[in-house]
Amino acid sequence: DAKTTQPNSMESNEEEPVHLPCNHSTISGTDYIHWYRQLPSQGPEYVIHGLTSNVNNRMASLAIAEDRKSSTLILHRATLRDAAVYYCILRETGANNLFFGTGTRLTVIP
Amino acid sequence: EAGVAQSPRYKIIEKRQSVAFWCNPISGHATLYWYQQILGQGPKLLIQFQNNGVVDDSQLPKDRFSAERLKGVDSTLKIQPAKLEDSAVYLCASSLGTGLRQPQHFGDGTRLSIL
């Protein structure tokens, strides 16, 4: 069942930063926070994951609140190719799969 | 590295017919997943394999769906007979293992339409 809450949709102007929020107030100490995105007509694509500390990779940054009850995926400079549905997922100890909610549909405006 | 390969890309059949999908995971990935994604929803796990053994098939409608991964590499998912409600994209994913930090790598799926 869904353990994360995300806005249904967001818009961003091209070449500006985007902050995608996710609430996960019932997170436990060993749950990892994963982000995936799904471009139109493609399978989901792994973006980033973290446990407690903020994380950076070539695609994005993940900022995790000190109490871990929320996190924010940061795209530093949105491009048209970043238009996708972004899923915030908790990976729980003992859980086999990824539970995808409905995610946030990001629209990038040229 | 080559990604997860799936075929066919599209399939249209009539209800009560049978259909099969094929998946070849990334080389060396022991864990393979099949997901179903209905339009407007996120993917939902159908079955998970670890090598050639089933780890989780609790969400697989076993009266009509079956899956196998006989040699621990590629896998097939079958629906027999198909119902209208099976119209969806069927996604295959693979990962090196099942650790909480392991990302899953997805193919682009097979879009199934039932007439």
JSON list of C-alpha atoms in Angstrom, two decimals:
[
{"chain": "A", "resi": 1, "resn": "ASP", "atom": "CA", "xyz": [0.00, 0.00, 0.00]},
{"chain": "A", "resi": 2, "resn": "ALA", "atom": "CA", "xyz": [1.05, 3.57, -0.64]},
{"chain": "A", "resi": 3, "resn": "LYS", "atom": "CA", "xyz": [3.36, 4.89, 2.04]},
{"chain": "A", "resi": 4, "resn": "THR", "atom": "CA", "xyz": [4.36, 8.06, 0.21]},
{"chain": "A", "resi": 5, "resn": "THR", "atom": "CA", "xyz": [2.40, 11.15, -0.76]},
{"chain": "A", "resi": 6, "resn": "GLN", "atom": "CA", "xyz": [3.27, 13.24, -3.79]},
{"chain": "A", "resi": 7, "resn": "PRO", "atom": "CA", "xyz": [1.50, 16.06, -5.66]},
{"chain": "A", "resi": 8, "resn": "ASN", "atom": "CA", "xyz": [-0.31, 14.81, -8.74]},
{"chain": "A", "resi": 9, "resn": "SER", "atom": "CA", "xyz": [1.35, 17.30, -11.06]},
{"chain": "A", "resi": 10, "resn": "MET", "atom": "CA", "xyz": [3.90, 20.09, -11.23]},
{"chain": "A", "resi": 11, "resn": "GLU", "atom": "CA", "xyz": [5.15, 22.48, -13.89]},
{"chain": "A", "resi": 12, "resn": "SER", "atom": "CA", "xyz": [8.57, 23.97, -14.42]},
{"chain": "A", "resi": 13, "resn": "ASN", "atom": "CA", "xyz": [10.16, 26.29, -16.92]},
{"chain": "A", "resi": 14, "resn": "GLU", "atom": "CA", "xyz": [12.96, 24.90, -19.02]},
{"chain": "A", "resi": 15, "resn": "GLU", "atom": "CA", "xyz": [16.47, 25.47, -17.61]},
{"chain": "A", "resi": 16, "resn": "GLU", "atom": "CA", "xyz": [15.15, 26.27, -14.14]},
{"chain": "A", "resi": 17, "resn": "PRO", "atom": "CA", "xyz": [15.55, 24.07, -11.03]},
{"chain": "A", "resi": 18, "resn": "VAL", "atom": "CA", "xyz": [12.72, 21.77, -10.03]},
{"chain": "A", "resi": 19, "resn": "HIS", "atom": "CA", "xyz": [11.95, 20.58, -6.51]},
{"chain": "A", "resi": 20, "resn": "LEU", "atom": "CA", "xyz": [9.71, 17.53, -6.35]},
{"chain": "A", "resi": 21, "resn": "PRO", "atom": "CA", "xyz": [8.40, 16.87, -2.81]},
{"chain": "A", "resi": 22, "resn": "CYS", "atom": "CA", "xyz": [7.50, 13.57, -1.20]},
{"chain": "A", "resi": 23, "resn": "ASN", "atom": "CA", "xyz": [6.02, 12.89, 2.23]},
{"chain": "A", "resi": 24, "resn": "HIS", "atom": "CA", "xyz": [6.67, 9.58, 3.96]},
{"chain": "A", "resi": 25, "resn": "SER", "atom": "CA", "xyz": [5.68, 10.16, 7.57]},
{"chain": "A", "resi": 26, "resn": "THR", "atom": "CA", "xyz": [5.53, 6.45, 8.47]},
{"chain": "A", "resi": 27, "resn": "ILE", "atom": "CA", "xyz": [9.08, 5.69, 7.31]},
{"chain": "A", "resi": 28, "resn": "SER", "atom": "CA", "xyz": [11.05, 3.33, 9.55]},
{"chain": "A", "resi": 29, "resn": "GLY", "atom": "CA", "xyz": [14.72, 3.56, 10.37]},
{"chain": "A", "resi": 30, "resn": "THR", "atom": "CA", "xyz": [15.86, 1.02, 7.80]},
{"chain": "A", "resi": 31, "resn": "ASP", "atom": "CA", "xyz": [13.70, 2.09, 4.86]},
{"chain": "A", "resi": 32, "resn": "TYR", "atom": "CA", "xyz": [15.51, 3.47, 1.84]},
{"chain": "A", "resi": 33, "resn": "ILE", "atom": "CA", "xyz": [13.99, 6.29, -0.22]},
{"chain": "A", "resi": 34, "resn": "HIS", "atom": "CA", "xyz": [14.13, 5.59, -3.95]},
{"chain": "A", "resi": 35, "resn": "TRP", "atom": "CA", "xyz": [13.11, 7.80, -6.88]},
{"chain": "A", "resi": 36, "resn": "TYR", "atom": "CA", "xyz": [12.24, 6.52, -10.33]},
{"chain": "A", "resi": 37, "resn": "ARG", "atom": "CA", "xyz": [10.88, 8.36, -13.33]},
{"chain": "A", "resi": 38, "resn": "GLN", "atom": "CA", "xyz": [8.89, 7.17, -16.31]},
{"chain": "A", "resi": 39, "resn": "LEU", "atom": "CA", "xyz": [9.09, 8.94, -19.63]},
{"chain": "A", "resi": 40, "resn": "PRO", "atom": "CA", "xyz": [6.21, 8.52, -22.09]},
{"chain": "A", "resi": 41, "resn": "SER", "atom": "CA", "xyz": [6.05, 5.05, -23.66]},
{"chain": "A", "resi": 42, "resn": "GLN", "atom": "CA", "xyz": [9.06, 3.83, -21.68]},
{"chain": "A", "resi": 43, "resn": "GLY", "atom": "CA", "xyz": [9.63, 1.72, -18.61]},
{"chain": "A", "resi": 44, "resn": "PRO", "atom": "CA", "xyz": [10.51, 3.34, -15.28]},
{"chain": "A", "resi": 45, "resn": "GLU", "atom": "CA", "xyz": [14.09, 4.55, -14.91]},
{"chain": "A", "resi": 46, "resn": "TYR", "atom": "CA", "xyz": [16.04, 4.61, -11.64]},
{"chain": "A", "resi": 47, "resn": "VAL", "atom": "CA", "xyz": [17.03, 8.12, -10.62]},
{"chain": "A", "resi": 48, "resn": "ILE", "atom": "CA", "xyz": [18.52, 8.11, -7.12]},
{"chain": "A", "resi": 49, "resn": "HIS", "atom": "CA", "xyz": [18.20, 6.66, -3.64]},
{"chain": "A", "resi": 50, "resn": "GLY", "atom": "CA", "xyz": [19.20, 7.56, -0.09]},
{"chain": "A", "resi": 51, "resn": "LEU", "atom": "CA", "xyz": [18.86, 6.59, 3.55]},
{"chain": "A", "resi": 52, "resn": "THR", "atom": "CA", "xyz": [19.69, 9.56, 5.78]},
{"chain": "A", "resi": 53, "resn": "SER", "atom": "CA", "xyz": [22.18, 11.84, 4.09]},
{"chain": "A", "resi": 54, "resn": "ASN", "atom": "CA", "xyz": [21.62, 14.00, 1.05]},
{"chain": "A", "resi": 55, "resn": "VAL", "atom": "CA", "xyz": [22.78, 12.34, -2.17]},
{"chain": "A", "resi": 56, "resn": "ASN", "atom": "CA", "xyz": [23.94, 13.63, -5.53]},
{"chain": "A", "resi": 57, "resn": "ASN", "atom": "CA", "xyz": [24.43, 11.87, -8.83]},
{"chain": "A", "resi": 58, "resn": "ARG", "atom": "CA", "xyz": [24.64, 12.90, -12.47]},
{"chain": "A", "resi": 59, "resn": "MET", "atom": "CA", "xyz": [20.86, 12.94, -12.83]},
{"chain": "A", "resi": 60, "resn": "ALA", "atom": "CA", "xyz": [19.64, 14.67, -9.69]},
{"chain": "A", "resi": 61, "resn": "SER", "atom": "CA", "xyz": [20.05, 15.43, -6.00]},
{"chain": "A", "resi": 62, "resn": "LEU", "atom": "CA", "xyz": [18.05, 13.99, -3.14]},
{"chain": "A", "resi": 63, "resn": "ALA", "atom": "CA", "xyz": [17.50, 16.09, -0.04]},
{"chain": "A", "resi": 64, "resn": "ILE", "atom": "CA", "xyz": [16.24, 14.14, 2.97]},
{"chain": "A", "resi": 65, "resn": "ALA", "atom": "CA", "xyz": [14.70, 15.90, 5.96]},
{"chain": "A", "resi": 66, "resn": "GLU", "atom": "CA", "xyz": [16.42, 15.44, 9.30]},
{"chain": "A", "resi": 67, "resn": "ASP", "atom": "CA", "xyz": [13.46, 13.46, 10.68]},
{"chain": "A", "resi": 68, "resn": "ARG", "atom": "CA", "xyz": [13.29, 11.50, 7.37]},
{"chain": "A", "resi": 69, "resn": "LYS", "atom": "CA", "xyz": [9.55, 12.09, 7.09]},
{"chain": "A", "resi": 70, "resn": "SER", "atom": "CA", "xyz": [9.92, 13.90, 3.81]},
{"chain": "A", "resi": 71, "resn": "SER", "atom": "CA", "xyz": [12.35, 14.22, 0.95]},
{"chain": "A", "resi": 72, "resn": "THR", "atom": "CA", "xyz": [12.81, 16.34, -2.15]},
{"chain": "A", "resi": 73, "resn": "LEU", "atom": "CA", "xyz": [14.14, 15.34, -5.53]},
{"chain": "A", "resi": 74, "resn": "ILE", "atom": "CA", "xyz": [16.00, 18.22, -7.11]},
{"chain": "A", "resi": 75, "resn": "LEU", "atom": "CA", "xyz": [16.59, 18.56, -10.84]},
{"chain": "A", "resi": 76, "resn": "HIS", "atom": "CA", "xyz": [19.10, 21.36, -11.08]},
{"chain": "A", "resi": 77, "resn": "ARG", "atom": "CA", "xyz": [18.22, 22.49, -14.57]},
{"chain": "A", "resi": 78, "resn": "ALA", "atom": "CA", "xyz": [15.07, 21.09, -16.13]},
{"chain": "A", "resi": 79, "resn": "THR", "atom": "CA", "xyz": [15.14, 20.13, -19.79]},
{"chain": "A", "resi": 80, "resn": "LEU", "atom": "CA", "xyz": [12.28, 19.04, -22.03]},
{"chain": "A", "resi": 81, "resn": "ARG", "atom": "CA", "xyz": [13.58, 15.50, -21.70]},
{"chain": "A", "resi": 82, "resn": "ASP", "atom": "CA", "xyz": [12.86, 15.61, -17.96]},
{"chain": "A", "resi": 83, "resn": "ALA", "atom": "CA", "xyz": [9.11, 15.69, -18.59]},
{"chain": "A", "resi": 84, "resn": "ALA", "atom": "CA", "xyz": [7.96, 12.45, -16.97]},
{"chain": "A", "resi": 85, "resn": "VAL", "atom": "CA", "xyz": [6.09, 10.91, -14.06]},
{"chain": "A", "resi": 86, "resn": "TYR", "atom": "CA", "xyz": [8.31, 10.86, -10.97]},
{"chain": "A", "resi": 87, "resn": "TYR", "atom": "CA", "xyz": [7.76, 8.18, -8.35]},
{"chain": "A", "resi": 88, "resn": "CYS", "atom": "CA", "xyz": [8.96, 8.38, -4.75]},
{"chain": "A", "resi": 89, "resn": "ILE", "atom": "CA", "xyz": [9.17, 4.87, -3.27]},
{"chain": "A", "resi": 90, "resn": "LEU", "atom": "CA", "xyz": [10.12, 3.45, 0.11]},
{"chain": "A", "resi": 91, "resn": "ARG", "atom": "CA", "xyz": [12.11, 0.24, 0.00]},
{"chain": "A", "resi": 92, "resn": "GLU", "atom": "CA", "xyz": [11.27, -1.59, 3.18]},
{"chain": "A", "resi": 93, "resn": "THR", "atom": "CA", "xyz": [13.19, -4.37, 4.85]},
{"chain": "A", "resi": 94, "resn": "GLY", "atom": "CA", "xyz": [11.68, -7.68, 3.78]},
{"chain": "A", "resi": 95, "resn": "ALA", "atom": "CA", "xyz": [9.66, -6.20, 0.94]},
{"chain": "A", "resi": 96, "resn": "ASN", "atom": "CA", "xyz": [10.42, -7.75, -2.40]},
{"chain": "A", "resi": 97, "resn": "ASN", "atom": "CA", "xyz": [9.11, -5.19, -4.81]},
{"chain": "A", "resi": 98, "resn": "LEU", "atom": "CA", "xyz": [8.82, -1.52, -5.53]},
{"chain": "A", "resi": 99, "resn": "PHE", "atom": "CA", "xyz": [5.40, -0.10, -4.67]},
{"chain": "A", "resi": 100, "resn": "PHE", "atom": "CA", "xyz": [4.61, 2.57, -7.23]},
{"chain": "A", "resi": 101, "resn": "GLY", "atom": "CA", "xyz": [1.91, 5.06, -6.28]},
{"chain": "A", "resi": 102, "resn": "THR", "atom": "CA", "xyz": [0.56, 7.47, -8.88]},
{"chain": "A", "resi": 103, "resn": "GLY", "atom": "CA", "xyz": [3.62, 9.75, -8.79]},
{"chain": "A", "resi": 104, "resn": "THR", "atom": "CA", "xyz": [4.03, 13.38, -9.85]},
{"chain": "A", "resi": 105, "resn": "ARG", "atom": "CA", "xyz": [3.61, 14.27, -13.51]},
{"chain": "A", "resi": 106, "resn": "LEU", "atom": "CA", "xyz": [6.21, 16.93, -14.32]},
{"chain": "A", "resi": 107, "resn": "THR", "atom": "CA", "xyz": [5.56, 19.23, -17.27]},
{"chain": "A", "resi": 108, "resn": "VAL", "atom": "CA", "xyz": [8.49, 21.28, -18.54]},
{"chain": "A", "resi": 109, "resn": "ILE", "atom": "CA", "xyz": [7.53, 24.46, -20.33]},
{"chain": "A", "resi": 110, "resn": "PRO", "atom": "CA", "xyz": [9.84, 25.65, -23.12]},
{"chain": "B", "resi": 1, "resn": "GLU", "atom": "CA", "xyz": [25.74, -2.47, -20.95]},
{"chain": "B", "resi": 2, "resn": "ALA", "atom": "CA", "xyz": [22.70, -3.71, -22.83]},
{"chain": "B", "resi": 3, "resn": "GLY", "atom": "CA", "xyz": [19.40, -3.02, -21.11]},
{"chain": "B", "resi": 4, "resn": "VAL", "atom": "CA", "xyz": [16.44, -5.27, -20.40]},
{"chain": "B", "resi": 5, "resn": "ALA", "atom": "CA", "xyz": [15.00, -6.55, -23.66]},
{"chain": "B", "resi": 6, "resn": "GLN", "atom": "CA", "xyz": [11.31, -7.28, -24.08]},
{"chain": "B", "resi": 7, "resn": "SER", "atom": "CA", "xyz": [9.25, -8.51, -27.01]},
{"chain": "B", "resi": 8, "resn": "PRO", "atom": "CA", "xyz": [6.90, -8.01, -28.62]},
{"chain": "B", "resi": 9, "resn": "ARG", "atom": "CA", "xyz": [6.53, -4.27, -28.20]},
{"chain": "B", "resi": 10, "resn": "TYR", "atom": "CA", "xyz": [2.81, -4.35, -28.95]},
{"chain": "B", "resi": 11, "resn": "LYS", "atom": "CA", "xyz": [0.20, -7.10, -29.06]},
{"chain": "B", "resi": 12, "resn": "ILE", "atom": "CA", "xyz": [-3.48, -7.05, -29.92]},
{"chain": "B", "resi": 13, "resn": "ILE", "atom": "CA", "xyz": [-5.64, -10.10, -29.27]},
{"chain": "B", "resi": 14, "resn": "GLU", "atom": "CA", "xyz": [-9.27, -10.95, -28.73]},
{"chain": "B", "resi": 15, "resn": "LYS", "atom": "CA", "xyz": [-10.60, -11.91, -25.32]},
{"chain": "B", "resi": 16, "resn": "ARG", "atom": "CA", "xyz": [-10.24, -15.58, -24.44]},
{"chain": "B", "resi": 17, "resn": "GLN", "atom": "CA", "xyz": [-7.14, -15.89, -26.65]},
{"chain": "B", "resi": 18, "resn": "SER", "atom": "CA", "xyz": [-3.68, -16.66, -25.30]},
{"chain": "B", "resi": 19, "resn": "VAL", "atom": "CA", "xyz": [-0.61, -14.46, -25.36]},
{"chain": "B", "resi": 20, "resn": "ALA", "atom": "CA", "xyz": [3.02, -14.72, -24.26]},
{"chain": "B", "resi": 21, "resn": "PHE", "atom": "CA", "xyz": [5.65, -12.11, -23.51]},
{"chain": "B", "resi": 22, "resn": "TRP", "atom": "CA", "xyz": [9.40, -12.58, -23.44]},
{"chain": "B", "resi": 23, "resn": "CYS", "atom": "CA", "xyz": [12.06, -10.86, -21.35]},
{"chain": "B", "resi": 24, "resn": "ASN", "atom": "CA", "xyz": [15.85, -11.02, -21.42]},
{"chain": "B", "resi": 25, "resn": "PRO", "atom": "CA", "xyz": [17.34, -9.32, -18.35]},
{"chain": "B", "resi": 26, "resn": "ILE", "atom": "CA", "xyz": [20.67, -7.56, -18.04]},
{"chain": "B", "resi": 27, "resn": "SER", "atom": "CA", "xyz": [23.50, -10.08, -18.08]},
{"chain": "B", "resi": 28, "resn": "GLY", "atom": "CA", "xyz": [24.39, -11.26, -14.59]},
{"chain": "B", "resi": 29, "resn": "HIS", "atom": "CA", "xyz": [21.21, -10.03, -12.94]},
{"chain": "B", "resi": 30, "resn": "ALA", "atom": "CA", "xyz": [19.90, -12.78, -10.69]},
{"chain": "B", "resi": 31, "resn": "THR", "atom": "CA", "xyz": [16.58, -11.14, -9.85]},
{"chain": "B", "resi": 32, "resn": "LEU", "atom": "CA", "xyz": [13.83, -10.71, -12.41]},
{"chain": "B", "resi": 33, "resn": "TYR", "atom": "CA", "xyz": [10.43, -9.06, -11.98]},
{"chain": "B", "resi": 34, "resn": "TRP", "atom": "CA", "xyz": [7.25, -8.84, -14.03]},
{"chain": "B", "resi": 35, "resn": "TYR", "atom": "CA", "xyz": [5.01, -5.82, -13.44]},
{"chain": "B", "resi": 36, "resn": "GLN", "atom": "CA", "xyz": [1.59, -4.91, -14.84]},
{"chain": "B", "resi": 37, "resn": "GLN", "atom": "CA", "xyz": [0.85, -1.23, -15.50]},
{"chain": "B", "resi": 38, "resn": "ILE", "atom": "CA", "xyz": [-2.74, -0.25, -16.21]},
{"chain": "B", "resi": 39, "resn": "LEU", "atom": "CA", "xyz": [-3.26, 3.10, -17.93]},
{"chain": "B", "resi": 40, "resn": "GLY", "atom": "CA", "xyz": [-3.00, 5.98, -15.46]},
{"chain": "B", "resi": 41, "resn": "GLN", "atom": "CA", "xyz": [-1.58, 3.86, -12.65]},
{"chain": "B", "resi": 42, "resn": "GLY", "atom": "CA", "xyz": [1.87, 2.94, -11.40]},
{"chain": "B", "resi": 43, "resn": "PRO", "atom": "CA", "xyz": [3.32, -0.50, -12.13]},
{"chain": "B", "resi": 44, "resn": "LYS", "atom": "CA", "xyz": [2.19, -3.36, -9.90]},
{"chain": "B", "resi": 45, "resn": "LEU", "atom": "CA", "xyz": [4.33, -6.42, -9.22]},
{"chain": "B", "resi": 46, "resn": "LEU", "atom": "CA", "xyz": [3.04, -9.71, -10.61]},
{"chain": "B", "resi": 47, "resn": "ILE", "atom": "CA", "xyz": [5.93, -12.07, -9.88]},
{"chain": "B", "resi": 48, "resn": "GLN", "atom": "CA", "xyz": [9.57, -12.03, -8.76]},
{"chain": "B", "resi": 49, "resn": "PHE", "atom": "CA", "xyz": [12.24, -14.62, -9.57]},
{"chain": "B", "resi": 50, "resn": "GLN", "atom": "CA", "xyz": [15.58, -15.17, -7.91]},
{"chain": "B", "resi": 51, "resn": "ASN", "atom": "CA", "xyz": [17.61, -17.13, -10.48]},
{"chain": "B", "resi": 52, "resn": "ASN", "atom": "CA", "xyz": [15.09, -19.77, -11.62]},
{"chain": "B", "resi": 53, "resn": "GLY", "atom": "CA", "xyz": [13.05, -19.86, -8.41]},
{"chain": "B", "resi": 54, "resn": "VAL", "atom": "CA", "xyz": [9.90, -17.90, -7.59]},
{"chain": "B", "resi": 55, "resn": "VAL", "atom": "CA", "xyz": [10.31, -15.51, -4.65]},
{"chain": "B", "resi": 56, "resn": "ASP", "atom": "CA", "xyz": [6.92, -13.82, -4.70]},
{"chain": "B", "resi": 57, "resn": "ASP", "atom": "CA", "xyz": [3.88, -14.57, -6.86]},
{"chain": "B", "resi": 58, "resn": "SER", "atom": "CA", "xyz": [1.24, -13.45, -4.39]},
{"chain": "B", "resi": 59, "resn": "GLN", "atom": "CA", "xyz": [-0.23, -10.89, -6.81]},
{"chain": "B", "resi": 60, "resn": "LEU", "atom": "CA", "xyz": [-0.24, -13.15, -9.86]},
{"chain": "B", "resi": 61, "resn": "PRO", "atom": "CA", "xyz": [-3.75, -14.26, -10.97]},
{"chain": "B", "resi": 62, "resn": "LYS", "atom": "CA", "xyz": [-2.75, -17.88, -11.17]},
{"chain": "B", "resi": 63, "resn": "ASP", "atom": "CA", "xyz": [-5.97, -19.04, -12.79]},
{"chain": "B", "resi": 64, "resn": "ARG", "atom": "CA", "xyz": [-4.92, -17.33, -16.02]},
{"chain": "B", "resi": 65, "resn": "PHE", "atom": "CA", "xyz": [-1.36, -16.04, -15.64]},
{"chain": "B", "resi": 66, "resn": "SER", "atom": "CA", "xyz": [1.82, -18.13, -15.57]},
{"chain": "B", "resi": 67, "resn": "ALA", "atom": "CA", "xyz": [5.50, -17.30, -15.73]},
{"chain": "B", "resi": 68, "resn": "GLU", "atom": "CA", "xyz": [8.72, -19.22, -15.92]},
{"chain": "B", "resi": 69, "resn": "ARG", "atom": "CA", "xyz": [12.44, -18.63, -15.89]},
{"chain": "B", "resi": 70, "resn": "LEU", "atom": "CA", "xyz": [13.71, -22.11, -16.56]},
{"chain": "B", "resi": 71, "resn": "LYS", "atom": "CA", "xyz": [17.45, -21.51, -16.94]},
{"chain": "B", "resi": 72, "resn": "GLY", "atom": "CA", "xyz": [17.64, -18.54, -14.63]},
{"chain": "B", "resi": 73, "resn": "VAL", "atom": "CA", "xyz": [18.16, -16.08, -17.47]},
{"chain": "B", "resi": 74, "resn": "ASP", "atom": "CA", "xyz": [15.31, -15.10, -19.78]},
{"chain": "B", "resi": 75, "resn": "SER", "atom": "CA", "xyz": [11.68, -15.39, -18.79]},
{"chain": "B", "resi": 76, "resn": "THR", "atom": "CA", "xyz": [8.24, -15.70, -20.34]},
{"chain": "B", "resi": 77, "resn": "LEU", "atom": "CA", "xyz": [4.90, -14.49, -18.99]},
{"chain": "B", "resi": 78, "resn": "LYS", "atom": "CA", "xyz": [1.73, -16.07, -20.37]},
{"chain": "B", "resi": 79, "resn": "ILE", "atom": "CA", "xyz": [-1.94, -15.18, -20.14]},
{"chain": "B", "resi": 80, "resn": "GLN", "atom": "CA", "xyz": [-4.49, -17.86, -20.97]},
{"chain": "B", "resi": 81, "resn": "PRO", "atom": "CA", "xyz": [-7.31, -17.00, -21.51]},
{"chain": "B", "resi": 82, "resn": "ALA", "atom": "CA", "xyz": [-7.10, -13.20, -21.72]},
{"chain": "B", "resi": 83, "resn": "LYS", "atom": "CA", "xyz": [-9.82, -10.95, -20.31]},
{"chain": "B", "resi": 84, "resn": "LEU", "atom": "CA", "xyz": [-10.63, -7.35, -21.22]},
{"chain": "B", "resi": 85, "resn": "GLU", "atom": "CA", "xyz": [-9.22, -6.22, -17.85]},
{"chain": "B", "resi": 86, "resn": "ASP", "atom": "CA", "xyz": [-5.78, -7.56, -18.82]},
{"chain": "B", "resi": 87, "resn": "SER", "atom": "CA", "xyz": [-5.27, -4.65, -21.21]},
{"chain": "B", "resi": 88, "resn": "ALA", "atom": "CA", "xyz": [-2.12, -3.05, -19.84]},
{"chain": "B", "resi": 89, "resn": "VAL", "atom": "CA", "xyz": [1.62, -2.63, -20.32]},
{"chain": "B", "resi": 90, "resn": "TYR", "atom": "CA", "xyz": [3.63, -5.58, -19.05]},
{"chain": "B", "resi": 91, "resn": "LEU", "atom": "CA", "xyz": [7.03, -4.53, -17.78]},
{"chain": "B", "resi": 92, "resn": "CYS", "atom": "CA", "xyz": [10.02, -6.70, -17.04]},
{"chain": "B", "resi": 93, "resn": "ALA", "atom": "CA", "xyz": [12.75, -5.53, -14.69]},
{"chain": "B", "resi": 94, "resn": "SER", "atom": "CA", "xyz": [15.97, -7.01, -13.38]},
{"chain": "B", "resi": 95, "resn": "SER", "atom": "CA", "xyz": [18.44, -6.28, -10.60]},
{"chain": "B", "resi": 96, "resn": "LEU", "atom": "CA", "xyz": [21.74, -7.69, -9.37]},
{"chain": "B", "resi": 97, "resn": "GLY", "atom": "CA", "xyz": [20.11, -8.73, -6.12]},
{"chain": "B", "resi": 98, "resn": "THR", "atom": "CA", "xyz": [17.34, -7.92, -3.71]},
{"chain": "B", "resi": 99, "resn": "GLY", "atom": "CA", "xyz": [19.17, -5.56, -1.38]},
{"chain": "B", "resi": 100, "resn": "LEU", "atom": "CA", "xyz": [17.43, -2.35, -0.40]},
{"chain": "B", "resi": 101, "resn": "ARG", "atom": "CA", "xyz": [20.00, -0.28, -2.28]},
{"chain": "B", "resi": 102, "resn": "GLN", "atom": "CA", "xyz": [19.77, -2.27, -5.50]},
{"chain": "B", "resi": 103, "resn": "PRO", "atom": "CA", "xyz": [18.05, -0.36, -8.30]},
{"chain": "B", "resi": 104, "resn": "GLN", "atom": "CA", "xyz": [15.75, -2.17, -10.68]},
{"chain": "B", "resi": 105, "resn": "HIS", "atom": "CA", "xyz": [16.31, -1.77, -14.41]},
{"chain": "B", "resi": 106, "resn": "PHE", "atom": "CA", "xyz": [13.20, -1.85, -16.56]},
{"chain": "B", "resi": 107, "resn": "GLY", "atom": "CA", "xyz": [12.52, -2.74, -20.15]},
{"chain": "B", "resi": 108, "resn": "ASP", "atom": "CA", "xyz": [10.14, -0.63, -22.23]},
{"chain": "B", "resi": 109, "resn": "GLY", "atom": "CA", "xyz": [7.35, -3.15, -21.86]},
{"chain": "B", "resi": 110, "resn": "THR", "atom": "CA", "xyz": [4.79, -4.90, -24.02]},
{"chain": "B", "resi": 111, "resn": "ARG", "atom": "CA", "xyz": [1.56, -3.01, -24.58]},
{"chain": "B", "resi": 112, "resn": "LEU", "atom": "CA", "xyz": [-1.31, -5.49, -24.65]},
{"chain": "B", "resi": 113, "resn": "SER", "atom": "CA", "xyz": [-4.72, -4.57, -26.03]},
{"chain": "B", "resi": 114, "resn": "ILE", "atom": "CA", "xyz": [-7.65, -6.94, -25.64]},
{"chain": "B", "resi": 115, "resn": "LEU", "atom": "CA", "xyz": [-10.54, -6.57, -28.10]}
]
